[in-house]
PDB file of C-alpha atoms in Angstrom:
ATOM      1  CA  UNK L 276     -26.886-166.475  36.871  1.00  0.00           C
ATOM      2  CA  UNK L 277     -27.133-168.620  40.236  1.00  0.00           C
ATOM      3  CA  UNK L 278     -23.387-169.810  41.703  1.00  0.00           C
ATOM      4  CA  UNK L 279     -24.099-171.814  44.788  1.00  0.00           C
ATOM      5  CA  UNK L 280     -27.282-171.232  45.907  1.00  0.00           C
ATOM      6  CA  UNK L 281     -30.995-171.110  44.180  1.00  0.00           C
ATOM      7  CA  UNK L 282     -31.435-167.342  44.149  1.00  0.00           C
ATOM      8  CA  UNK L 283     -33.001-166.236  40.183  1.00  0.00           C
ATOM      9  CA  UNK L 284     -35.100-168.538  38.016  1.00  0.00           C
ATOM     10  CA  UNK L 285     -38.084-167.098  35.442  1.00  0.00           C
ATOM     11  CA  UNK L 286     -41.254-167.014  36.333  1.00  0.00           C
ATOM     12  CA  UNK L 287     -43.531-165.625  34.687  1.00  0.00           C
ATOM     13  CA  UNK L 288     -47.627-165.143  34.851  1.00  0.00           C
ATOM     14  CA  UNK L 289     -49.928-163.875  31.882  1.00  0.00           C
ATOM     15  CA  UNK L 290     -53.546-164.303  30.462  1.00  0.00           C
ATOM     16  CA  UNK L 291     -51.945-165.036  27.293  1.00  0.00           C
ATOM     17  CA  UNK L 292     -48.390-165.013  26.388  1.00  0.00           C
ATOM     18  CA  UNK L 293     -46.705-165.294  22.296  1.00  0.00           C
ATOM     19  CA  UNK L 294     -43.320-166.558  21.838  1.00  0.00           C
ATOM     20  CA  UNK L 295     -42.882-165.319  18.416  1.00  0.00           C
ATOM     21  CA  UNK L 296     -41.309-167.271  15.645  1.00  0.00           C
ATOM     22  CA  UNK L 297     -36.734-165.581  15.962  1.00  0.00           C
ATOM     23  CA  UNK L 298     -37.662-164.163  19.970  1.00  0.00           C
ATOM     24  CA  UNK L 299     -36.292-167.034  22.336  1.00  0.00           C
ATOM     25  CA  UNK L 300     -36.512-168.057  26.368  1.00  0.00           C
ATOM     26  CA  UNK L 301     -32.708-168.963  26.838  1.00  0.00           C
ATOM     27  CA  UNK L 302     -31.725-169.759  30.580  1.00  0.00           C
ATOM     28  CA  UNK L 303     -28.723-172.092  29.147  1.00  0.00           C
ATOM     29  CA  UNK L 304     -26.070-171.647  31.806  1.00  0.00           C
ATOM     30  CA  UNK L 305     -28.245-169.977  34.043  1.00  0.00           C
ATOM     31  CA  UNK L 306     -28.031-172.820  36.865  1.00  0.00           C
ATOM     32  CA  UNK L 307     -25.831-173.807  39.749  1.00  0.00           C
ATOM     33  CA  UNK L 308     -21.823-173.317  38.788  1.00  0.00           C
ATOM     34  CA  UNK L 309     -19.193-175.614  38.098  1.00  0.00           C
ATOM     35  CA  UNK L 310     -16.508-176.776  40.814  1.00  0.00           C
ATOM     36  CA  UNK L 311     -13.733-174.389  41.383  1.00  0.00           C
ATOM     37  CA  UNK L 312     -10.425-175.162  39.879  1.00  0.00           C
ATOM     38  CA  UNK L 313      -8.257-177.225  41.576  1.00  0.00           C
ATOM     39  CA  UNK L 314     -10.117-180.920  41.455  1.00  0.00           C
ATOM     40  CA  UNK L 315     -13.572-178.694  43.275  1.00  0.00           C
ATOM     41  CA  UNK L 316     -16.614-180.666  43.052  1.00  0.00           C
ATOM     42  CA  UNK L 317     -19.769-178.915  41.383  1.00  0.00           C
ATOM     43  CA  UNK L 318     -22.424-176.475  42.569  1.00  0.00           C
ATOM     44  CA  UNK L 319     -26.092-177.937  43.311  1.00  0.00           C
ATOM     45  CA  UNK L 320     -27.499-181.110  44.877  1.00  0.00           C
ATOM     46  CA  UNK L 321     -26.172-182.791  41.638  1.00  0.00           C
ATOM     47  CA  UNK L 322     -22.977-181.514  41.611  1.00  0.00           C
ATOM     48  CA  UNK L 323     -20.203-183.830  39.362  1.00  0.00           C
ATOM     49  CA  UNK L 324     -17.178-185.074  41.596  1.00  0.00           C
ATOM     50  CA  UNK L 325     -14.110-182.946  41.096  1.00  0.00           C
ATOM     51  CA  UNK L 326     -10.552-184.987  40.386  1.00  0.00           C
ATOM     52  CA  UNK L 327      -8.101-182.559  40.781  1.00  0.00           C
ATOM     53  CA  UNK L 328      -5.471-185.583  39.732  1.00  0.00           C
ATOM     54  CA  UNK L 329      -8.248-187.101  36.843  1.00  0.00           C
ATOM     55  CA  UNK L 330     -10.867-186.695  35.184  1.00  0.00           C
ATOM     56  CA  UNK L 331     -14.618-185.078  36.578  1.00  0.00           C
ATOM     57  CA  UNK L 332     -18.203-186.074  36.939  1.00  0.00           C
ATOM     58  CA  UNK L 333     -20.662-184.261  34.708  1.00  0.00           C
ATOM     59  CA  UNK L 334     -23.876-182.529  37.172  1.00  0.00           C
ATOM     60  CA  UNK L 335     -27.187-184.124  37.493  1.00  0.00           C
ATOM     61  CA  UNK L 336     -30.648-183.333  37.993  1.00  0.00           C
ATOM     62  CA  UNK L 337     -33.734-184.361  35.794  1.00  0.00           C
ATOM     63  CA  UNK L 338     -31.309-187.626  35.149  1.00  0.00           C
ATOM     64  CA  UNK L 339     -27.913-188.237  36.904  1.00  0.00           C
ATOM     65  CA  UNK L 340     -24.104-187.244  34.982  1.00  0.00           C
ATOM     66  CA  UNK L 341     -22.079-189.442  33.374  1.00  0.00           C
ATOM     67  CA  UNK L 342     -18.330-190.558  35.529  1.00  0.00           C
ATOM     68  CA  UNK L 343     -15.311-188.822  34.085  1.00  0.00           C
ATOM     69  CA  UNK L 344     -13.160-191.493  32.253  1.00  0.00           C
ATOM     70  CA  UNK L 345     -10.931-193.881  33.701  1.00  0.00           C
ATOM     71  CA  UNK L 346     -12.203-193.882  37.082  1.00  0.00           C
ATOM     72  CA  UNK L 347     -12.533-190.498  37.462  1.00  0.00           C
ATOM     73  CA  UNK L 348     -14.678-188.515  39.397  1.00  0.00           C
ATOM     74  CA  UNK L 349     -18.673-189.624  40.261  1.00  0.00           C
ATOM     75  CA  UNK L 350     -21.653-188.074  38.457  1.00  0.00           C
ATOM     76  CA  UNK L 351     -24.288-186.188  40.136  1.00  0.00           C
ATOM     77  CA  UNK L 352     -27.172-187.609  40.805  1.00  0.00           C
ATOM     78  CA  UNK L 353     -30.832-186.505  39.930  1.00  0.00           C
ATOM     79  CA  UNK L 354     -33.138-185.322  42.378  1.00  0.00           C
ATOM     80  CA  UNK L 355     -35.502-182.623  40.048  1.00  0.00           C
ATOM     81  CA  UNK L 356     -38.991-182.977  40.539  1.00  0.00           C
ATOM     82  CA  UNK L 357     -41.027-184.527  37.646  1.00  0.00           C
ATOM     83  CA  UNK L 358     -44.170-183.685  38.744  1.00  0.00           C
ATOM     84  CA  UNK L 359     -43.729-180.356  40.165  1.00  0.00           C
ATOM     85  CA  UNK L 360     -39.933-179.031  38.845  1.00  0.00           C
ATOM     86  CA  UNK L 361     -38.642-176.148  40.829  1.00  0.00           C
ATOM     87  CA  UNK L 362     -34.377-176.435  40.985  1.00  0.00           C
ATOM     88  CA  UNK L 363     -31.673-175.591  38.819  1.00  0.00           C
ATOM     89  CA  UNK L 364     -29.354-177.918  36.982  1.00  0.00           C
ATOM     90  CA  UNK L 365     -25.861-178.236  39.100  1.00  0.00           C
ATOM     91  CA  UNK L 366     -22.833-178.057  37.896  1.00  0.00           C
ATOM     92  CA  UNK L 367     -19.956-180.076  36.933  1.00  0.00           C
ATOM     93  CA  UNK L 368     -16.862-181.127  38.966  1.00  0.00           C
ATOM     94  CA  UNK L 369     -13.380-179.235  37.769  1.00  0.00           C
ATOM     95  CA  UNK L 370     -10.658-182.272  36.647  1.00  0.00           C
ATOM     96  CA  UNK L 371      -7.384-181.852  36.425  1.00  0.00           C
ATOM     97  CA  UNK L 372      -7.996-179.900  32.828  1.00  0.00           C
ATOM     98  CA  UNK L 373     -10.785-178.237  31.695  1.00  0.00           C
ATOM     99  CA  UNK L 374     -12.815-175.538  32.930  1.00  0.00           C
ATOM    100  CA  UNK L 375     -16.371-177.334  34.805  1.00  0.00           C
ATOM    101  CA  UNK L 376     -19.327-176.051  33.688  1.00  0.00           C
ATOM    102  CA  UNK L 377     -22.846-174.296  34.500  1.00  0.00           C
ATOM    103  CA  UNK L 378     -26.177-175.698  34.624  1.00  0.00           C
ATOM    104  CA  UNK L 379     -29.110-174.752  33.017  1.00  0.00           C
ATOM    105  CA  UNK L 380     -32.276-172.730  34.990  1.00  0.00           C
ATOM    106  CA  UNK L 381     -35.697-172.931  35.724  1.00  0.00           C
ATOM    107  CA  UNK L 382     -38.182-171.546  33.533  1.00  0.00           C
ATOM    108  CA  UNK L 383     -41.836-171.708  34.919  1.00  0.00           C
ATOM    109  CA  UNK L 384     -44.862-170.206  32.918  1.00  0.00           C
ATOM    110  CA  UNK L 385     -48.094-169.735  34.160  1.00  0.00           C
ATOM    111  CA  UNK L 386     -50.996-168.890  31.732  1.00  0.00           C
ATOM    112  CA  UNK L 387     -53.901-168.702  32.375  1.00  0.00           C
ATOM    113  CA  UNK L 388     -55.499-168.543  28.907  1.00  0.00           C
ATOM    114  CA  UNK L 389     -53.014-169.628  25.610  1.00  0.00           C
ATOM    115  CA  UNK L 390     -49.249-170.232  25.130  1.00  0.00           C
ATOM    116  CA  UNK L 391     -48.412-169.842  21.742  1.00  0.00           C
ATOM    117  CA  UNK L 392     -44.986-170.989  20.866  1.00  0.00           C
ATOM    118  CA  UNK L 393     -43.084-169.983  18.206  1.00  0.00           C
ATOM    119  CA  UNK L 394     -39.663-169.569  18.948  1.00  0.00           C
ATOM    120  CA  UNK L 395     -37.493-171.283  20.509  1.00  0.00           C
ATOM    121  CA  UNK L 396     -37.197-172.263  24.495  1.00  0.00           C
ATOM    122  CA  UNK L 397     -34.007-173.421  25.617  1.00  0.00           C
ATOM    123  CA  UNK L 398     -32.150-174.883  29.004  1.00  0.00           C
ATOM    124  CA  UNK L 399     -28.822-176.579  28.464  1.00  0.00           C
ATOM    125  CA  UNK L 400     -26.264-177.086  30.511  1.00  0.00           C
ATOM    126  CA  UNK L 401     -22.669-175.548  29.201  1.00  0.00           C
ATOM    127  CA  UNK L 402     -19.431-177.795  27.857  1.00  0.00           C
ATOM    128  CA  UNK L 403     -17.007-178.739  30.343  1.00  0.00           C
ATOM    129  CA  UNK L 404     -13.646-178.935  28.944  1.00  0.00           C
ATOM    130  CA  UNK L 405     -11.762-181.412  28.651  1.00  0.00           C
ATOM    131  CA  UNK L 406     -10.834-183.335  32.217  1.00  0.00           C
ATOM    132  CA  UNK L 407     -13.930-181.239  33.628  1.00  0.00           C
ATOM    133  CA  UNK L 408     -17.797-182.013  33.595  1.00  0.00           C
ATOM    134  CA  UNK L 409     -20.699-180.935  31.994  1.00  0.00           C
ATOM    135  CA  UNK L 410     -23.505-179.195  33.043  1.00  0.00           C
ATOM    136  CA  UNK L 411     -26.620-180.514  34.111  1.00  0.00           C
ATOM    137  CA  UNK L 412     -30.158-179.139  32.087  1.00  0.00           C
ATOM    138  CA  UNK L 413     -32.377-177.066  34.024  1.00  0.00           C
ATOM    139  CA  UNK L 414     -36.082-177.524  34.497  1.00  0.00           C
ATOM    140  CA  UNK L 415     -39.386-176.279  32.161  1.00  0.00           C
ATOM    141  CA  UNK L 416     -42.414-176.112  33.069  1.00  0.00           C
ATOM    142  CA  UNK L 417     -45.395-174.111  31.511  1.00  0.00           C
ATOM    143  CA  UNK L 418     -49.197-174.621  32.663  1.00  0.00           C
ATOM    144  CA  UNK L 419     -52.177-173.222  30.311  1.00  0.00           C
ATOM    145  CA  UNK L 420     -55.695-173.758  29.066  1.00  0.00           C
ATOM    146  CA  UNK L 421     -54.202-174.305  25.948  1.00  0.00           C
ATOM    147  CA  UNK L 422     -51.035-175.024  24.313  1.00  0.00           C
ATOM    148  CA  UNK L 423     -50.277-173.697  21.079  1.00  0.00           C
ATOM    149  CA  UNK L 424     -48.196-173.290  17.764  1.00  0.00           C
ATOM    150  CA  UNK L 425     -44.454-175.159  17.125  1.00  0.00           C
ATOM    151  CA  UNK L 426     -41.182-173.945  18.398  1.00  0.00           C
ATOM    152  CA  UNK L 427     -38.340-173.800  15.981  1.00  0.00           C
ATOM    153  CA  UNK L 428     -36.713-175.857  19.100  1.00  0.00           C
ATOM    154  CA  UNK L 429     -37.446-177.074  22.526  1.00  0.00           C
ATOM    155  CA  UNK L 430     -34.020-178.497  24.154  1.00  0.00           C
ATOM    156  CA  UNK L 431     -33.424-179.467  27.619  1.00  0.00           C
ATOM    157  CA  UNK L 432     -30.687-181.266  27.377  1.00  0.00           C
ATOM    158  CA  UNK L 433     -27.393-181.721  29.259  1.00  0.00           C
ATOM    159  CA  UNK L 434     -24.059-180.140  28.523  1.00  0.00           C
ATOM    160  CA  UNK L 435     -21.311-181.681  27.039  1.00  0.00           C
ATOM    161  CA  UNK L 436     -17.418-182.807  27.878  1.00  0.00           C
ATOM    162  CA  UNK L 437     -14.054-183.902  26.740  1.00  0.00           C
ATOM    163  CA  UNK L 438     -13.212-186.919  29.251  1.00  0.00           C
ATOM    164  CA  UNK L 439     -15.095-185.698  31.396  1.00  0.00           C
ATOM    165  CA  UNK L 440     -18.543-186.729  32.780  1.00  0.00           C
ATOM    166  CA  UNK L 441     -21.364-185.086  30.722  1.00  0.00           C
ATOM    167  CA  UNK L 442     -24.437-182.850  32.336  1.00  0.00           C
ATOM    168  CA  UNK L 443     -27.671-185.023  32.424  1.00  0.00           C
ATOM    169  CA  UNK L 444     -30.870-184.074  31.108  1.00  0.00           C
ATOM    170  CA  UNK L 445     -33.375-181.954  32.339  1.00  0.00           C
ATOM    171  CA  UNK L 446     -36.843-182.050  33.470  1.00  0.00           C
ATOM    172  CA  UNK L 447     -40.319-180.799  31.828  1.00  0.00           C
ATOM    173  CA  UNK L 448     -43.810-180.404  32.627  1.00  0.00           C
ATOM    174  CA  UNK L 449     -46.437-179.657  30.333  1.00  0.00           C
ATOM    175  CA  UNK L 450     -49.868-178.966  31.858  1.00  0.00           C
ATOM    176  CA  UNK L 451     -53.304-177.902  29.835  1.00  0.00           C
ATOM    177  CA  UNK L 452     -56.662-178.174  30.464  1.00  0.00           C
ATOM    178  CA  UNK L 453     -58.138-178.298  27.326  1.00  0.00           C
ATOM    179  CA  UNK L 454     -55.275-178.794  24.148  1.00  0.00           C
ATOM    180  CA  UNK L 455     -51.516-178.837  23.407  1.00  0.00           C
ATOM    181  CA  UNK L 456     -50.040-178.742  19.827  1.00  0.00           C
ATOM    182  CA  UNK L 457     -46.154-179.902  21.806  1.00  0.00           C
ATOM    183  CA  UNK L 458     -46.116-183.684  22.679  1.00  0.00           C
ATOM    184  CA  UNK L 459     -42.909-185.594  23.746  1.00  0.00           C
ATOM    185  CA  UNK L 460     -42.172-185.858  19.807  1.00  0.00           C
ATOM    186  CA  UNK L 461     -41.328-181.900  19.966  1.00  0.00           C
ATOM    187  CA  UNK L 462     -38.708-182.078  23.069  1.00  0.00           C
ATOM    188  CA  UNK L 463     -34.835-182.794  24.077  1.00  0.00           C
ATOM    189  CA  UNK L 464     -34.476-183.842  27.288  1.00  0.00           C
ATOM    190  CA  UNK L 465     -31.280-186.192  26.510  1.00  0.00           C
ATOM    191  CA  UNK L 466     -28.163-185.842  28.429  1.00  0.00           C
ATOM    192  CA  UNK L 467     -24.928-184.637  27.308  1.00  0.00           C
ATOM    193  CA  UNK L 468     -22.136-186.730  25.752  1.00  0.00           C
ATOM    194  CA  UNK L 469     -18.458-187.192  26.655  1.00  0.00           C
ATOM    195  CA  UNK L 470     -16.275-190.263  28.265  1.00  0.00           C
ATOM    196  CA  UNK L 471     -20.150-191.123  30.409  1.00  0.00           C
ATOM    197  CA  UNK L 472     -23.109-189.695  28.726  1.00  0.00           C
ATOM    198  CA  UNK L 473     -25.531-188.363  31.179  1.00  0.00           C
ATOM    199  CA  UNK L 474     -28.569-189.487  31.646  1.00  0.00           C
ATOM    200  CA  UNK L 475     -31.627-189.005  29.966  1.00  0.00           C
ATOM    201  CA  UNK L 476     -34.330-186.197  31.363  1.00  0.00           C
ATOM    202  CA  UNK L 477     -37.712-186.755  31.635  1.00  0.00           C
ATOM    203  CA  UNK L 478     -40.872-185.233  29.621  1.00  0.00           C
ATOM    204  CA  UNK L 479     -44.532-185.064  30.887  1.00  0.00           C
ATOM    205  CA  UNK L 480     -47.426-183.886  28.861  1.00  0.00           C
ATOM    206  CA  UNK L 481     -50.604-183.679  31.028  1.00  0.00           C
ATOM    207  CA  UNK L 482     -53.785-182.782  30.972  1.00  0.00           C
ATOM    208  CA  UNK L 483     -55.184-180.587  34.226  1.00  0.00           C
ATOM    209  CA  UNK L 484     -58.136-181.481  36.077  1.00  0.00           C
ATOM    210  CA  UNK L 485     -60.368-178.145  35.569  1.00  0.00           C
ATOM    211  CA  UNK L 486     -63.869-177.984  37.613  1.00  0.00           C
ATOM    212  CA  UNK L 487     -66.607-178.520  35.035  1.00  0.00           C
ATOM    213  CA  UNK L 488     -69.695-176.691  35.206  1.00  0.00           C
ATOM    214  CA  UNK L 489     -72.721-178.024  37.428  1.00  0.00           C
ATOM    215  CA  UNK L 490     -74.956-179.807  35.784  1.00  0.00           C
ATOM    216  CA  UNK L 491     -78.235-177.459  35.123  1.00  0.00           C
ATOM    217  CA  UNK L 492     -82.281-178.885  34.730  1.00  0.00           C
ATOM    218  CA  UNK L 493     -82.758-182.926  34.315  1.00  0.00           C
ATOM    219  CA  UNK L 494     -84.216-184.318  32.109  1.00  0.00           C
ATOM    220  CA  UNK L 495     -86.541-187.282  32.577  1.00  0.00           C
ATOM    221  CA  UNK L 496     -87.522-190.734  31.526  1.00  0.00           C
ATOM    222  CA  UNK L 497     -84.349-190.448  28.819  1.00  0.00           C
ATOM    223  CA  UNK L 498     -81.077-192.485  29.070  1.00  0.00           C
ATOM    224  CA  UNK L 499     -78.898-189.497  27.877  1.00  0.00           C
ATOM    225  CA  UNK L 500     -78.950-186.112  28.534  1.00  0.00           C
ATOM    226  CA  UNK L 501     -79.900-184.704  25.151  1.00  0.00           C
ATOM    227  CA  UNK L 502     -83.042-186.587  25.186  1.00  0.00           C
ATOM    228  CA  UNK L 503     -86.737-186.736  27.301  1.00  0.00           C
ATOM    229  CA  UNK L 504     -88.556-184.795  29.115  1.00  0.00           C
ATOM    230  CA  UNK L 505     -86.619-180.744  30.062  1.00  0.00           C
ATOM    231  CA  UNK L 506     -87.135-180.104  33.730  1.00  0.00           C
ATOM    232  CA  UNK L 507     -90.198-182.458  34.313  1.00  0.00           C
ATOM    233  CA  UNK L 508     -92.568-181.689  36.613  1.00  0.00           C
ATOM    234  CA  UNK L 509     -95.937-184.049  37.689  1.00  0.00           C
ATOM    235  CA  UNK L 510     -94.444-187.382  36.823  1.00  0.00           C
ATOM    236  CA  UNK L 511     -96.732-190.105  36.600  1.00  0.00           C
ATOM    237  CA  UNK L 512     -94.676-192.908  36.965  1.00  0.00           C
ATOM    238  CA  UNK L 513     -92.774-193.694  40.610  1.00  0.00           C
ATOM    239  CA  UNK L 514     -89.910-194.570  39.257  1.00  0.00           C
ATOM    240  CA  UNK L 515     -88.531-192.303  36.764  1.00  0.00           C
ATOM    241  CA  UNK L 516     -85.330-192.125  34.953  1.00  0.00           C
ATOM    242  CA  UNK L 517     -82.782-188.763  35.189  1.00  0.00           C
ATOM    243  CA  UNK L 518     -80.441-187.943  33.602  1.00  0.00           C
ATOM    244  CA  UNK L 519     -77.832-184.069  33.189  1.00  0.00           C
ATOM    245  CA  UNK L 520     -75.848-182.319  30.693  1.00  0.00           C
ATOM    246  CA  UNK L 521     -72.316-181.959  32.489  1.00  0.00           C
ATOM    247  CA  UNK L 522     -70.624-178.964  30.788  1.00  0.00           C
ATOM    248  CA  UNK L 523     -66.257-179.872  31.455  1.00  0.00           C
ATOM    249  CA  UNK L 524     -63.495-178.742  29.151  1.00  0.00           C
ATOM    250  CA  UNK L 525     -62.064-181.769  29.916  1.00  0.00           C
ATOM    251  CA  UNK L 526     -62.909-184.545  27.195  1.00  0.00           C
ATOM    252  CA  UNK L 527     -62.211-187.673  28.419  1.00  0.00           C
ATOM    253  CA  UNK L 528     -64.014-187.154  31.998  1.00  0.00           C
ATOM    254  CA  UNK L 529     -66.374-188.854  33.185  1.00  0.00           C
ATOM    255  CA  UNK L 530     -69.883-187.524  34.761  1.00  0.00           C
ATOM    256  CA  UNK L 531     -70.436-190.688  37.665  1.00  0.00           C
ATOM    257  CA  UNK L 532     -73.089-188.350  40.034  1.00  0.00           C
ATOM    258  CA  UNK L 533     -75.794-186.557  40.100  1.00  0.00           C
ATOM    259  CA  UNK L 534     -77.583-184.371  43.047  1.00  0.00           C
ATOM    260  CA  UNK L 535     -81.177-184.621  41.571  1.00  0.00           C
ATOM    261  CA  UNK L 536     -84.095-182.661  44.563  1.00  0.00           C
ATOM    262  CA  UNK L 537     -87.458-183.619  43.955  1.00  0.00           C
ATOM    263  CA  UNK L 538     -90.075-182.124  46.041  1.00  0.00           C
ATOM    264  CA  UNK L 539     -94.488-181.719  46.379  1.00  0.00           C
ATOM    265  CA  UNK L 540     -93.819-178.164  46.146  1.00  0.00           C
ATOM    266  CA  UNK L 541     -93.127-176.334  42.745  1.00  0.00           C
ATOM    267  CA  UNK L 542     -91.441-173.382  45.226  1.00  0.00           C
ATOM    268  CA  UNK L 543     -88.648-176.582  47.111  1.00  0.00           C
ATOM    269  CA  UNK L 544     -89.842-174.803  49.932  1.00  0.00           C
ATOM    270  CA  UNK L 545     -90.221-178.032  51.796  1.00  0.00           C
TER     271      UNK L 545
END
């Protein structure tokens, strides 16, 4: 776990990885700790404001933390990057009663092949009790050629509170090259609930841009790469049409340029 500094995260790399049904990746409460007793503010960039005689604010991360009730301590600000998550959630502040809560940790998975998720993925802020604030959510960043399977749950939600402010939501970034079976419908990034709920976090699903295989031999006198004369020679026309076949794993990409070498020498030595 972390306390006042980010020193521990879960960062794994592999060719393939499977999270089996019944298994879990869990960094709940592994972020910055909550504020010290007596009204201390939560630790971390977005720590909730403590209030020794009132209700404390919740921690912030992907979303801002909630403010404590009745003019209580301010919620922590949002600071997580949605394009490159690399931080843990901040803790809630301590109020006149109860125990403040820690934020959640950070998960980074870099899988060159397929990541299959059939278990649970969780990065949830801890719950603040009574007048103390909830912890903010952490972050999850998964990069893989293919993201497959259906997790039993994928929860990156803020910690709740009683009359203190709740923790803000987290940040999730999924980057795939070929396909992803996980979408926003299956991922929870909401802020926690309390006297004031934390703001929701951010979910992003993006297609990574892989380098295409260079075009092979050209085709001539055709409007598509699959027709016409393959690897043409000895043209009888001075205005031939050329096309080429690209192999690109990114189905949404469009080839806009190709380089074709033409020579009067069949060995292309001149």
